[in-house]
């Protein structure tokens, strides 16, 4: 039975081996991206700033805007990682990001979208994602599936969206009256 990545419960999608050689990496990415953008399109203007999740680093709670900004910022990180590799350098190390404390790094990144509205964050996310996808396609699929690349390419294209979809899908639903 085929799992529809656009509609299946997020936990079911996360349970799939999206790295498997028989998976179409780019079709999976397109389906997850379509799901994410569809969810973002359903968030009401008034709900973008509503707090939807605590900060994992002890900062202020995160809004839907923060989650979308976070995805855009990590697309930029993915772009830099791929450019670095295409230029002949090694993939980044976890320690390159707040000494491997990704929760702290994510809080530091917040400054990159603080003060922007939903339209600006969405534009950044859409443009950054398009550039990231184009660069990722410059890598052979077998390279993308290798351990070093997978954590940077998959996480910035598929994985982060899957991590945040539960929260964003809840934000896209109207709150009960």
GROMACS .gro file of N, CA and C in nm:
model
  531
    1UNK      N    1   0.084  -0.118   0.000
    1UNK     CA    2   0.000   0.000   0.000
    1UNK      C    3   0.089   0.125   0.000
    2UNK      N    4   0.058   0.218  -0.088
    2UNK     CA    5   0.134   0.340  -0.100
    2UNK      C    6   0.080   0.444  -0.001
    3UNK      N    7   0.172   0.511   0.066
    3UNK     CA    8   0.136   0.616   0.160
    3UNK      C    9   0.139   0.749   0.086
    4UNK      N   10   0.029   0.824   0.092
    4UNK     CA   11   0.025   0.956   0.031
    4UNK      C   12   0.089   1.055   0.128
    5UNK      N   13   0.206   1.102   0.093
    5UNK     CA   14   0.281   1.192   0.181
    5UNK      C   15   0.209   1.324   0.205
    6UNK      N   16   0.116   1.358   0.118
    6UNK     CA   17   0.043   1.484   0.131
    6UNK      C   18  -0.070   1.476   0.231
    7UNK      N   19  -0.119   1.353   0.261
    7UNK     CA   20  -0.238   1.342   0.345
    7UNK      C   21  -0.225   1.245   0.461
    8UNK      N   22  -0.130   1.156   0.458
    8UNK     CA   23  -0.115   1.057   0.566
    8UNK      C   24  -0.077   1.127   0.696
    9UNK      N   25  -0.111   1.067   0.809
    9UNK     CA   26  -0.066   1.125   0.936
    9UNK      C   27   0.086   1.145   0.935
   10UNK      N   28   0.129   1.258   0.990
   10UNK     CA   29   0.272   1.290   0.988
   10UNK      C   30   0.354   1.177   1.050
   11UNK      N   31   0.305   1.117   1.157
   11UNK     CA   32   0.379   1.007   1.221
   11UNK      C   33   0.400   0.891   1.124
   12UNK      N   34   0.301   0.864   1.041
   12UNK     CA   35   0.314   0.757   0.942
   12UNK      C   36   0.420   0.793   0.837
   13UNK      N   37   0.420   0.918   0.794
   13UNK     CA   38   0.520   0.962   0.696
   13UNK      C   39   0.659   0.954   0.757
   14UNK      N   40   0.672   0.998   0.881
   14UNK     CA   41   0.803   0.990   0.949
   14UNK      C   42   0.852   0.846   0.962
   15UNK      N   43   0.760   0.753   0.970
   15UNK     CA   44   0.796   0.612   0.985
   15UNK      C   45   0.848   0.547   0.857
   16UNK      N   46   0.833   0.617   0.745
   16UNK     CA   47   0.881   0.564   0.618
   16UNK      C   48   1.032   0.581   0.606
   17UNK      N   49   1.095   0.492   0.534
   17UNK     CA   50   1.238   0.507   0.505
   17UNK      C   51   1.251   0.587   0.376
   18UNK      N   52   1.247   0.719   0.389
   18UNK     CA   53   1.252   0.806   0.272
   18UNK      C   54   1.390   0.805   0.206
   19UNK      N   55   1.485   0.745   0.271
   19UNK     CA   56   1.621   0.734   0.218
   19UNK      C   57   1.639   0.608   0.133
   20UNK      N   58   1.544   0.519   0.136
   20UNK     CA   59   1.555   0.391   0.065
   20UNK      C   60   1.579   0.413  -0.085
   21UNK      N   61   1.659   0.327  -0.143
   21UNK     CA   62   1.696   0.339  -0.284
   21UNK      C   63   1.575   0.331  -0.377
   22UNK      N   64   1.469   0.263  -0.334
   22UNK     CA   65   1.351   0.251  -0.421
   22UNK      C   66   1.256   0.370  -0.410
   23UNK      N   67   1.288   0.468  -0.325
   23UNK     CA   68   1.206   0.589  -0.312
   23UNK      C   69   1.251   0.691  -0.415
   24UNK      N   70   1.158   0.767  -0.467
   24UNK     CA   71   1.190   0.877  -0.557
   24UNK      C   72   1.209   1.001  -0.470
   25UNK      N   73   1.333   1.033  -0.444
   25UNK     CA   74   1.369   1.143  -0.354
   25UNK      C   75   1.299   1.272  -0.393
   26UNK      N   76   1.295   1.302  -0.522
   26UNK     CA   77   1.241   1.430  -0.566
   26UNK      C   78   1.088   1.431  -0.564
   27UNK      N   79   1.026   1.318  -0.590
   27UNK     CA   80   0.879   1.310  -0.578
   27UNK      C   81   0.838   1.321  -0.431
   28UNK      N   82   0.914   1.256  -0.342
   28UNK     CA   83   0.886   1.268  -0.199
   28UNK      C   84   0.899   1.413  -0.155
   29UNK      N   85   1.004   1.478  -0.199
   29UNK     CA   86   1.027   1.617  -0.162
   29UNK      C   87   0.912   1.704  -0.212
   30UNK      N   88   0.870   1.684  -0.336
   30UNK     CA   89   0.761   1.764  -0.393
   30UNK      C   90   0.632   1.745  -0.315
   31UNK      N   91   0.603   1.622  -0.275
   31UNK     CA   92   0.480   1.595  -0.200
   31UNK      C   93   0.484   1.660  -0.061
   32UNK      N   94   0.598   1.649   0.006
   32UNK     CA   95   0.610   1.709   0.140
   32UNK      C   96   0.605   1.862   0.129
   33UNK      N   97   0.671   1.917   0.028
   33UNK     CA   98   0.668   2.062   0.009
   33UNK      C   99   0.525   2.109  -0.022
   34UNK      N  100   0.454   2.035  -0.105
   34UNK     CA  101   0.315   2.071  -0.137
   34UNK      C  102   0.230   2.069  -0.010
   35UNK      N  103   0.253   1.969   0.073
   35UNK     CA  104   0.178   1.960   0.198
   35UNK      C  105   0.209   2.079   0.287
   36UNK      N  106   0.337   2.111   0.302
   36UNK     CA  107   0.378   2.223   0.386
   36UNK      C  108   0.320   2.355   0.335
   37UNK      N  109   0.334   2.382   0.206
   37UNK     CA  110   0.282   2.510   0.155
   37UNK      C  111   0.130   2.516   0.163
   38UNK      N  112   0.064   2.402   0.145
   38UNK     CA  113  -0.081   2.399   0.160
   38UNK      C  114  -0.122   2.433   0.303
   39UNK      N  115  -0.049   2.381   0.399
   39UNK     CA  116  -0.076   2.411   0.540
   39UNK      C  117  -0.052   2.559   0.567
   40UNK      N  118   0.060   2.612   0.520
   40UNK     CA  119   0.090   2.754   0.543
   40UNK      C  120  -0.016   2.843   0.479
   41UNK      N  121  -0.066   2.802   0.363
   41UNK     CA  122  -0.171   2.879   0.295
   41UNK      C  123  -0.300   2.883   0.376
   42UNK      N  124  -0.322   2.783   0.460
   42UNK     CA  125  -0.447   2.778   0.538
   42UNK      C  126  -0.438   2.851   0.672
   43UNK      N  127  -0.323   2.899   0.709
   43UNK     CA  128  -0.312   2.972   0.836
   43UNK      C  129  -0.370   3.111   0.817
   44UNK      N  130  -0.468   3.143   0.897
   44UNK     CA  131  -0.533   3.274   0.888
   44UNK      C  132  -0.434   3.384   0.924
   45UNK      N  133  -0.449   3.497   0.860
   45UNK     CA  134  -0.360   3.611   0.883
   45UNK      C  135  -0.346   3.641   1.032
   46UNK      N  136  -0.458   3.638   1.103
   46UNK     CA  137  -0.458   3.670   1.246
   46UNK      C  138  -0.386   3.564   1.330
   47UNK      N  139  -0.367   3.445   1.275
   47UNK     CA  140  -0.308   3.335   1.353
   47UNK      C  141  -0.158   3.319   1.335
   48UNK      N  142  -0.097   3.393   1.246
   48UNK     CA  143   0.047   3.378   1.224
   48UNK      C  144   0.129   3.409   1.349
   49UNK      N  145   0.084   3.505   1.427
   49UNK     CA  146   0.159   3.544   1.548
   49UNK      C  147   0.114   3.472   1.674
   50UNK      N  148   0.010   3.389   1.664
   50UNK     CA  149  -0.038   3.316   1.781
   50UNK      C  150   0.066   3.214   1.824
   51UNK      N  151   0.090   3.206   1.956
   51UNK     CA  152   0.185   3.109   2.009
   51UNK      C  153   0.131   2.968   1.988
   52UNK      N  154   0.215   2.881   1.929
   52UNK     CA  155   0.169   2.745   1.899
   52UNK      C  156   0.257   2.637   1.960
   53UNK      N  157   0.374   2.673   2.013
   53UNK     CA  158   0.463   2.572   2.072
   53UNK      C  159   0.567   2.640   2.159
   54UNK      N  160   0.611   2.571   2.264
   54UNK     CA  161   0.718   2.627   2.347
   54UNK      C  162   0.851   2.626   2.272
   55UNK      N  163   0.940   2.710   2.316
   55UNK     CA  164   1.077   2.707   2.264
   55UNK      C  165   1.149   2.590   2.329
   56UNK      N  166   1.224   2.515   2.252
   56UNK     CA  167   1.299   2.402   2.307
   56UNK      C  168   1.426   2.448   2.376
   57UNK      N  169   1.457   2.577   2.364
   57UNK     CA  170   1.577   2.629   2.428
   57UNK      C  171   1.543   2.724   2.542
   58UNK      N  172   1.417   2.728   2.580
   58UNK     CA  173   1.378   2.811   2.693
   58UNK      C  174   1.349   2.956   2.656
   59UNK      N  175   1.345   2.987   2.527
   59UNK     CA  176   1.312   3.123   2.485
   59UNK      C  177   1.161   3.142   2.485
   60UNK      N  178   1.117   3.253   2.429
   60UNK     CA  179   0.973   3.278   2.420
   60UNK      C  180   0.906   3.171   2.334
   61UNK      N  181   0.779   3.143   2.358
   61UNK     CA  182   0.707   3.044   2.276
   61UNK      C  183   0.714   3.082   2.128
   62UNK      N  184   0.702   2.980   2.044
   62UNK     CA  185   0.710   2.998   1.900
   62UNK      C  186   0.571   3.010   1.840
   63UNK      N  187   0.558   3.098   1.743
   63UNK     CA  188   0.436   3.117   1.666
   63UNK      C  189   0.449   3.040   1.534
   64UNK      N  190   0.342   3.037   1.457
   64UNK     CA  191   0.350   2.978   1.323
   64UNK      C  192   0.452   3.055   1.239
   65UNK      N  193   0.456   3.186   1.257
   65UNK     CA  194   0.555   3.268   1.187
   65UNK      C  195   0.697   3.224   1.223
   66UNK      N  196   0.720   3.197   1.350
   66UNK     CA  197   0.852   3.149   1.393
   66UNK      C  198   0.887   3.017   1.326
   67UNK      N  199   0.790   2.928   1.317
   67UNK     CA  200   0.817   2.797   1.256
   67UNK      C  201   0.848   2.814   1.107
   68UNK      N  202   0.773   2.898   1.038
   68UNK     CA  203   0.800   2.921   0.895
   68UNK      C  204   0.935   2.992   0.878
   69UNK      N  205   0.964   3.089   0.964
   69UNK     CA  206   1.094   3.157   0.959
   69UNK      C  207   1.208   3.061   0.985
   70UNK      N  208   1.188   2.971   1.078
   70UNK     CA  209   1.287   2.868   1.110
   70UNK      C  210   1.314   2.780   0.987
   71UNK      N  211   1.209   2.738   0.919
   71UNK     CA  212   1.226   2.656   0.799
   71UNK      C  213   1.302   2.733   0.691
   72UNK      N  214   1.272   2.861   0.676
   72UNK     CA  215   1.344   2.943   0.577
   72UNK      C  216   1.491   2.957   0.616
   73UNK      N  217   1.516   2.982   0.744
   73UNK     CA  218   1.655   2.998   0.789
   73UNK      C  219   1.734   2.869   0.768
   74UNK      N  220   1.670   2.754   0.795
   74UNK     CA  221   1.740   2.627   0.774
   74UNK      C  222   1.755   2.595   0.626
   75UNK      N  223   1.668   2.645   0.541
   75UNK     CA  224   1.692   2.632   0.397
   75UNK      C  225   1.820   2.706   0.360
   76UNK      N  226   1.839   2.823   0.420
   76UNK     CA  227   1.963   2.899   0.397
   76UNK      C  228   2.085   2.821   0.444
   77UNK      N  229   2.073   2.754   0.559
   77UNK     CA  230   2.183   2.670   0.609
   77UNK      C  231   2.210   2.557   0.511
   78UNK      N  232   2.105   2.495   0.459
   78UNK     CA  233   2.121   2.388   0.361
   78UNK      C  234   2.189   2.437   0.234
   79UNK      N  235   2.150   2.555   0.189
   79UNK     CA  236   2.213   2.615   0.071
   79UNK      C  237   2.363   2.631   0.096
   80UNK      N  238   2.399   2.691   0.210
   80UNK     CA  239   2.540   2.712   0.241
   80UNK      C  240   2.616   2.580   0.248
   81UNK      N  241   2.553   2.477   0.305
   81UNK     CA  242   2.619   2.347   0.316
   81UNK      C  243   2.645   2.287   0.178
   82UNK      N  244   2.546   2.293   0.090
   82UNK     CA  245   2.563   2.235  -0.043
   82UNK      C  246   2.665   2.315  -0.124
   83UNK      N  247   2.657   2.448  -0.117
   83UNK     CA  248   2.755   2.531  -0.188
   83UNK      C  249   2.896   2.496  -0.140
   84UNK      N  250   2.910   2.480  -0.012
   84UNK     CA  251   3.039   2.444   0.047
   84UNK      C  252   3.091   2.314  -0.014
   85UNK      N  253   3.004   2.214  -0.025
   85UNK     CA  254   3.044   2.084  -0.080
   85UNK      C  255   3.072   2.094  -0.230
   86UNK      N  256   2.987   2.166  -0.301
   86UNK     CA  257   3.009   2.182  -0.445
   86UNK      C  258   3.140   2.256  -0.472
   87UNK      N  259   3.184   2.338  -0.377
   87UNK     CA  260   3.312   2.408  -0.390
   87UNK      C  261   3.430   2.322  -0.345
   88UNK      N  262   3.403   2.198  -0.304
   88UNK     CA  263   3.511   2.105  -0.271
   88UNK      C  264   3.540   2.086  -0.124
   89UNK      N  265   3.465   2.151  -0.038
   89UNK     CA  266   3.487   2.137   0.107
   89UNK      C  267   3.401   2.022   0.161
   90UNK      N  268   3.421   1.991   0.287
   90UNK     CA  269   3.345   1.885   0.355
   90UNK      C  270   3.210   1.940   0.400
   91UNK      N  271   3.119   1.848   0.428
   91UNK     CA  272   2.991   1.886   0.487
   91UNK      C  273   3.017   1.948   0.623
   92UNK      N  274   2.930   2.040   0.667
   92UNK     CA  275   2.948   2.100   0.799
   92UNK      C  276   2.942   1.993   0.909
   93UNK      N  277   2.995   2.029   1.022
   93UNK     CA  278   2.988   1.944   1.141
   93UNK      C  279   2.884   2.004   1.236
   94UNK      N  280   2.822   1.920   1.317
   94UNK     CA  281   2.724   1.970   1.414
   94UNK      C  282   2.784   2.079   1.501
   95UNK      N  283   2.909   2.065   1.537
   95UNK     CA  284   2.974   2.164   1.623
   95UNK      C  285   2.984   2.303   1.561
   96UNK      N  286   2.964   2.312   1.429
   96UNK     CA  287   2.967   2.442   1.362
   96UNK      C  288   2.846   2.528   1.398
   97UNK      N  289   2.750   2.469   1.468
   97UNK     CA  290   2.625   2.537   1.500
   97UNK      C  291   2.606   2.541   1.650
   98UNK      N  292   2.648   2.653   1.711
   98UNK     CA  293   2.638   2.671   1.856
   98UNK      C  294   2.695   2.550   1.929
   99UNK      N  295   2.812   2.505   1.883
   99UNK     CA  296   2.880   2.390   1.943
   99UNK      C  297   2.791   2.265   1.947
  100UNK      N  298   2.704   2.252   1.848
  100UNK     CA  299   2.617   2.134   1.839
  100UNK      C  300   2.488   2.146   1.917
  101UNK      N  301   2.464   2.260   1.980
  101UNK     CA  302   2.339   2.282   2.053
  101UNK      C  303   2.240   2.346   1.956
  102UNK      N  304   2.168   2.261   1.883
  102UNK     CA  305   2.079   2.312   1.779
  102UNK      C  306   1.962   2.391   1.836
  103UNK      N  307   1.919   2.361   1.957
  103UNK     CA  308   1.812   2.440   2.018
  103UNK      C  309   1.860   2.584   2.038
  104UNK      N  310   1.981   2.599   2.090
  104UNK     CA  311   2.038   2.733   2.108
  104UNK      C  312   2.058   2.802   1.973
  105UNK      N  313   2.107   2.727   1.874
  105UNK     CA  314   2.127   2.783   1.741
  105UNK      C  315   1.995   2.831   1.683
  106UNK      N  316   1.890   2.754   1.702
  106UNK     CA  317   1.759   2.793   1.650
  106UNK      C  318   1.710   2.923   1.714
  107UNK      N  319   1.738   2.941   1.842
  107UNK     CA  320   1.700   3.066   1.907
  107UNK      C  321   1.783   3.183   1.853
  108UNK      N  322   1.910   3.158   1.824
  108UNK     CA  323   1.995   3.263   1.765
  108UNK      C  324   1.940   3.302   1.628
  109UNK      N  325   1.895   3.203   1.552
  109UNK     CA  326   1.842   3.228   1.418
  109UNK      C  327   1.717   3.314   1.419
  110UNK      N  328   1.644   3.312   1.528
  110UNK     CA  329   1.518   3.389   1.534
  110UNK      C  330   1.537   3.533   1.493
  111UNK      N  331   1.652   3.589   1.522
  111UNK     CA  332   1.678   3.729   1.487
  111UNK      C  333   1.668   3.754   1.337
  112UNK      N  334   1.688   3.648   1.255
  112UNK     CA  335   1.686   3.666   1.110
  112UNK      C  336   1.545   3.692   1.055
  113UNK      N  337   1.441   3.659   1.130
  113UNK     CA  338   1.305   3.685   1.081
  113UNK      C  339   1.223   3.770   1.178
  114UNK      N  340   1.276   3.800   1.294
  114UNK     CA  341   1.204   3.883   1.390
  114UNK      C  342   1.172   4.018   1.326
  115UNK      N  343   1.049   4.059   1.338
  115UNK     CA  344   1.005   4.186   1.282
  115UNK      C  345   0.950   4.175   1.141
  116UNK      N  346   0.964   4.058   1.079
  116UNK     CA  347   0.907   4.038   0.945
  116UNK      C  348   0.764   3.986   0.959
  117UNK      N  349   0.684   4.015   0.861
  117UNK     CA  350   0.548   3.965   0.858
  117UNK      C  351   0.541   3.832   0.786
  118UNK      N  352   0.422   3.774   0.787
  118UNK     CA  353   0.402   3.643   0.725
  118UNK      C  354   0.436   3.646   0.576
  119UNK      N  355   0.400   3.752   0.506
  119UNK     CA  356   0.427   3.758   0.361
  119UNK      C  357   0.577   3.757   0.334
  120UNK      N  358   0.652   3.831   0.412
  120UNK     CA  359   0.798   3.835   0.393
  120UNK      C  360   0.862   3.701   0.425
  121UNK      N  361   0.816   3.640   0.533
  121UNK     CA  362   0.872   3.509   0.572
  121UNK      C  363   0.837   3.405   0.466
  122UNK      N  364   0.713   3.406   0.418
  122UNK     CA  365   0.674   3.310   0.313
  122UNK      C  366   0.756   3.330   0.186
  123UNK      N  367   0.776   3.454   0.147
  123UNK     CA  368   0.858   3.481   0.028
  123UNK      C  369   0.999   3.428   0.048
  124UNK      N  370   1.056   3.455   0.163
  124UNK     CA  371   1.191   3.406   0.194
  124UNK      C  372   1.192   3.253   0.189
  125UNK      N  373   1.095   3.190   0.253
  125UNK     CA  374   1.089   3.044   0.254
  125UNK      C  375   1.075   2.988   0.113
  126UNK      N  376   0.985   3.043   0.034
  126UNK     CA  377   0.963   2.993  -0.102
  126UNK      C  378   1.089   3.010  -0.188
  127UNK      N  379   1.151   3.127  -0.181
  127UNK     CA  380   1.270   3.153  -0.261
  127UNK      C  381   1.389   3.068  -0.215
  128UNK      N  382   1.407   3.060  -0.085
  128UNK     CA  383   1.517   2.982  -0.030
  128UNK      C  384   1.499   2.834  -0.062
  129UNK      N  385   1.377   2.785  -0.049
  129UNK     CA  386   1.350   2.645  -0.080
  129UNK      C  387   1.379   2.616  -0.227
  130UNK      N  388   1.337   2.704  -0.316
  130UNK     CA  389   1.362   2.684  -0.460
  130UNK      C  390   1.512   2.677  -0.488
  131UNK      N  391   1.588   2.764  -0.426
  131UNK     CA  392   1.734   2.764  -0.447
  131UNK      C  393   1.796   2.638  -0.387
  132UNK      N  394   1.752   2.600  -0.268
  132UNK     CA  395   1.803   2.479  -0.203
  132UNK      C  396   1.774   2.357  -0.290
  133UNK      N  397   1.653   2.347  -0.339
  133UNK     CA  398   1.615   2.233  -0.423
  133UNK      C  399   1.700   2.228  -0.550
  134UNK      N  400   1.720   2.342  -0.613
  134UNK     CA  401   1.801   2.346  -0.735
  134UNK      C  402   1.944   2.300  -0.705
  135UNK      N  403   2.001   2.346  -0.596
  135UNK     CA  404   2.137   2.305  -0.559
  135UNK      C  405   2.143   2.157  -0.523
  136UNK      N  406   2.043   2.109  -0.450
  136UNK     CA  407   2.041   1.968  -0.412
  136UNK      C  408   2.035   1.880  -0.535
  137UNK      N  409   1.965   1.924  -0.637
  137UNK     CA  410   1.955   1.847  -0.761
  137UNK      C  411   2.089   1.842  -0.836
  138UNK      N  412   2.182   1.932  -0.800
  138UNK     CA  413   2.316   1.928  -0.860
  138UNK      C  414   2.400   1.815  -0.801
  139UNK      N  415   2.352   1.756  -0.692
  139UNK     CA  416   2.423   1.644  -0.630
  139UNK      C  417   2.364   1.514  -0.682
  140UNK      N  418   2.448   1.415  -0.712
  140UNK     CA  419   2.393   1.285  -0.750
  140UNK      C  420   2.310   1.227  -0.635
  141UNK      N  421   2.199   1.162  -0.669
  141UNK     CA  422   2.108   1.108  -0.568
  141UNK      C  423   2.182   1.011  -0.475
  142UNK      N  424   2.275   0.932  -0.528
  142UNK     CA  425   2.348   0.840  -0.441
  142UNK      C  426   2.434   0.915  -0.340
  143UNK      N  427   2.483   1.033  -0.377
  143UNK     CA  428   2.559   1.116  -0.282
  143UNK      C  429   2.464   1.172  -0.175
  144UNK      N  430   2.346   1.216  -0.216
  144UNK     CA  431   2.248   1.270  -0.121
  144UNK      C  432   2.213   1.165  -0.016
  145UNK      N  433   2.208   1.039  -0.057
  145UNK     CA  434   2.169   0.932   0.036
  145UNK      C  435   2.283   0.887   0.127
  146UNK      N  436   2.405   0.937   0.106
  146UNK     CA  437   2.517   0.902   0.194
  146UNK      C  438   2.497   0.969   0.330
  147UNK      N  439   2.557   0.909   0.432
  147UNK     CA  440   2.539   0.957   0.569
  147UNK      C  441   2.566   1.107   0.586
  148UNK      N  442   2.680   1.154   0.537
  148UNK     CA  443   2.715   1.294   0.560
  148UNK      C  444   2.617   1.390   0.493
  149UNK      N  445   2.580   1.360   0.370
  149UNK     CA  446   2.491   1.450   0.297
  149UNK      C  447   2.347   1.441   0.346
  150UNK      N  448   2.303   1.321   0.381
  150UNK     CA  449   2.163   1.300   0.416
  150UNK      C  450   2.117   1.393   0.527
  151UNK      N  451   2.198   1.408   0.629
  151UNK     CA  452   2.155   1.492   0.741
  151UNK      C  453   2.142   1.639   0.702
  152UNK      N  454   2.212   1.682   0.599
  152UNK     CA  455   2.201   1.822   0.557
  152UNK      C  456   2.098   1.841   0.447
  153UNK      N  457   2.099   1.753   0.349
  153UNK     CA  458   2.005   1.770   0.237
  153UNK      C  459   1.865   1.726   0.279
  154UNK      N  460   1.851   1.606   0.333
  154UNK     CA  461   1.720   1.559   0.374
  154UNK      C  462   1.660   1.650   0.480
  155UNK      N  463   1.737   1.682   0.581
  155UNK     CA  464   1.680   1.761   0.691
  155UNK      C  465   1.635   1.899   0.644
  156UNK      N  466   1.709   1.962   0.554
  156UNK     CA  467   1.668   2.096   0.513
  156UNK      C  468   1.559   2.094   0.407
  157UNK      N  469   1.543   1.982   0.335
  157UNK     CA  470   1.435   1.972   0.236
  157UNK      C  471   1.312   1.902   0.292
  158UNK      N  472   1.328   1.782   0.346
  158UNK     CA  473   1.215   1.700   0.392
  158UNK      C  474   1.198   1.703   0.543
  159UNK      N  475   1.305   1.671   0.612
  159UNK     CA  476   1.300   1.643   0.754
  159UNK      C  477   1.247   1.756   0.840
  160UNK      N  478   1.295   1.877   0.813
  160UNK     CA  479   1.247   1.989   0.893
  160UNK      C  480   1.098   2.013   0.871
  161UNK      N  481   1.055   2.001   0.748
  161UNK     CA  482   0.911   2.017   0.722
  161UNK      C  483   0.832   1.914   0.800
  162UNK      N  484   0.879   1.790   0.800
  162UNK     CA  485   0.809   1.684   0.874
  162UNK      C  486   0.811   1.711   1.024
  163UNK      N  487   0.920   1.767   1.075
  163UNK     CA  488   0.927   1.798   1.219
  163UNK      C  489   0.828   1.906   1.258
  164UNK      N  490   0.800   1.997   1.168
  164UNK     CA  491   0.717   2.112   1.202
  164UNK      C  492   0.572   2.100   1.152
  165UNK      N  493   0.544   2.002   1.069
  165UNK     CA  494   0.409   1.990   1.014
  165UNK      C  495   0.301   1.967   1.120
  166UNK      N  496   0.329   1.886   1.220
  166UNK     CA  497   0.227   1.865   1.325
  166UNK      C  498   0.183   1.997   1.385
  167UNK      N  499   0.280   2.079   1.420
  167UNK     CA  500   0.250   2.207   1.484
  167UNK      C  501   0.180   2.301   1.385
  168UNK      N  502   0.232   2.309   1.264
  168UNK     CA  503   0.173   2.399   1.165
  168UNK      C  504   0.035   2.353   1.122
  169UNK      N  505   0.013   2.222   1.115
  169UNK     CA  506  -0.121   2.173   1.082
  169UNK      C  507  -0.221   2.210   1.191
  170UNK      N  508  -0.178   2.205   1.316
  170UNK     CA  509  -0.267   2.250   1.425
  170UNK      C  510  -0.293   2.400   1.415
  171UNK      N  511  -0.190   2.476   1.378
  171UNK     CA  512  -0.206   2.622   1.366
  171UNK      C  513  -0.300   2.658   1.251
  172UNK      N  514  -0.308   2.572   1.151
  172UNK     CA  515  -0.393   2.599   1.034
  172UNK      C  516  -0.540   2.569   1.060
  173UNK      N  517  -0.568   2.496   1.169
  173UNK     CA  518  -0.707   2.465   1.205
  173UNK      C  519  -0.761   2.578   1.291
  174UNK      N  520  -0.882   2.618   1.266
  174UNK     CA  521  -0.940   2.721   1.354
  174UNK      C  522  -0.957   2.664   1.496
  175UNK      N  523  -0.935   2.751   1.593
  175UNK     CA  524  -0.952   2.709   1.731
  175UNK      C  525  -1.101   2.692   1.759
  176UNK      N  526  -1.136   2.590   1.839
  176UNK     CA  527  -1.278   2.568   1.871
  176UNK      C  528  -1.336   2.688   1.944
  177UNK      N  529  -1.459   2.717   1.912
  177UNK     CA  530  -1.525   2.833   1.976
  177UNK      C  531  -1.569   2.800   2.116
   0.00000   0.00000   0.00000
